[in-house]
C-alpha positions as a Python dict, from the first residue, in 0.01 Angstrom:
ca = {
    (1, 'M'): (0, 0, 0),
    (2, 'L'): (-128, 210, -266),
    (3, 'E'): (-474, 243, -91),
    (4, 'T'): (-252, 301, 280),
    (5, 'M'): (-61, 617, 79),
    (6, 'L'): (-369, 738, -39),
    (7, 'L'): (-611, 724, 312),
    (8, 'F'): (-315, 916, 430),
    (9, 'C'): (-285, 1165, 193),
    (10, 'D'): (-662, 1187, 206),
    (11, 'C'): (-679, 1199, 598),
    (12, 'F'): (-398, 1398, 709),
    (13, 'L'): (-204, 1590, 394),
    (14, 'I'): (-538, 1728, 245),
    (15, 'M'): (-770, 2024, 429),
    (16, 'S'): (-1175, 2047, 339),
    (17, 'D'): (-1117, 2288, -10),
    (18, 'K'): (-902, 1948, -144),
    (19, 'T'): (-567, 2179, -115),
    (20, 'I'): (-228, 1945, 50),
    (21, 'D'): (-186, 2153, 359),
    (22, 'I'): (196, 2207, 283),
    (23, 'D'): (277, 2381, 622),
    (24, 'Y'): (173, 2031, 803),
    (25, 'V'): (381, 1870, 567),
    (26, 'A'): (686, 2162, 669),
    (27, 'K'): (605, 2042, 1015),
    (28, 'L'): (640, 1691, 982),
    (29, 'A'): (991, 1705, 819),
    (30, 'R'): (1079, 2015, 1029),
    (31, 'I'): (1140, 2237, 737),
    (32, 'E'): (1042, 2585, 646),
    (33, 'L'): (952, 2687, 381),
    (34, 'T'): (948, 3055, 208),
    (35, 'D'): (636, 3154, 51),
    (36, 'E'): (789, 3039, -302),
    (37, 'E'): (874, 2702, -187),
    (38, 'R'): (541, 2650, -62),
    (39, 'V'): (378, 2698, -400),
    (40, 'K'): (590, 2466, -558),
    (41, 'Y'): (586, 2258, -322),
    (42, 'S'): (244, 2206, -284),
    (43, 'A'): (194, 2171, -661),
    (44, 'Q'): (447, 1970, -687),
    (45, 'L'): (271, 1671, -398),
    (46, 'E'): (-53, 1748, -560),
    (47, 'Q'): (106, 1630, -910),
    (48, 'I'): (193, 1302, -705),
    (49, 'L'): (-81, 1281, -530),
    (50, 'D'): (-275, 1291, -879),
    (51, 'Y'): (-60, 1005, -964),
    (52, 'F'): (-125, 822, -695),
    (53, 'K'): (-504, 865, -791),
    (54, 'K'): (-447, 724, -1106),
    (55, 'L'): (-239, 398, -1041),
    (56, 'S'): (-520, 307, -819),
    (57, 'A'): (-751, 303, -1084),
    (58, 'V'): (-488, 24, -1295),
    (59, 'D'): (-659, -353, -1298),
    (60, 'V'): (-455, -539, -1103),
    (61, 'E'): (-670, -824, -1095),
    (62, 'G'): (-452, -1154, -1136),
    (63, 'V'): (-146, -968, -1170),
    (64, 'E'): (45, -1172, -888),
    (65, 'P'): (256, -945, -665),
    (66, 'S'): (658, -894, -710),
    (67, 'A'): (927, -702, -551),
    (68, 'H'): (1101, -690, -896),
    (69, 'A'): (999, -646, -1259),
    (70, 'H'): (1208, -950, -1408),
    (71, 'S'): (1232, -1308, -1201),
    (72, 'I'): (1550, -1332, -1006),
    (73, 'Y'): (1700, -1588, -924),
    (74, 'N'): (1974, -1737, -687),
    (75, 'V'): (2347, -1546, -778),
    (76, 'W'): (2482, -1633, -463),
    (77, 'R'): (2821, -1822, -524),
    (78, 'E'): (2875, -2143, -353),
    (79, 'D'): (2948, -2115, 15),
    (80, 'V'): (3323, -2275, -8),
    (81, 'P'): (3547, -2201, 338),
    (82, 'T'): (3845, -2053, 239),
    (83, 'A'): (4183, -1886, 412),
    (84, 'G'): (4081, -1563, 608),
    (85, 'M'): (4293, -1277, 596),
    (86, 'S'): (4584, -1244, 839),
    (87, 'I'): (4587, -990, 1172),
    (88, 'D'): (4869, -745, 988),
    (89, 'D'): (4630, -759, 627),
    (90, 'A'): (4326, -671, 860),
    (91, 'L'): (4539, -392, 1055),
    (92, 'L'): (4712, -257, 780),
    (93, 'N'): (4460, 44, 677),
    (94, 'A'): (4362, 80, 1051),
    (95, 'P'): (4408, 454, 1167),
    (96, 'A'): (4511, 312, 1538),
    (97, 'K'): (4533, -56, 1690),
    (98, 'R'): (4586, -165, 1957),
    (99, 'E'): (4658, -562, 2102),
    (100, 'N'): (4595, -663, 1731),
    (101, 'Q'): (4255, -441, 1765),
    (102, 'I'): (4094, -166, 1564),
    (103, 'V'): (4067, 98, 1798),
    (104, 'V'): (3746, 362, 1746),
    (105, 'P'): (3652, 654, 1890),
    (106, 'K'): (3345, 627, 2248),
    (107, 'V'): (3048, 657, 2158),
    (108, 'V'): (2841, 581, 2409),
    (109, 'D'): (2901, 782, 2783),
    (110, 'D'): (2942, 585, 3119),
    (111, 'A'): (2634, 521, 3250),
}
């Protein structure tokens, strides 16, 4: 993934003089930046990319890939069937209800 990020950075964000094309990044994010923000964010992005370059230099030979810093074990409770909630309890805080169902605003137009 780190190689992909560096490739993305090298190919799309860096202009020919090895500075960040902050206007291109802003266009991708669909935001408008002031001149002060361009200077500030350009410097911050350069620091981030420098950090990625430092990370890519770390020798990870023999290090197992992991999603967590510590071992995670199954922390789920036993799956034991229990009595469900009554309809009255389920509808207790519903803002609108009809025929034992919660009424919600329509989100899809008729086709």
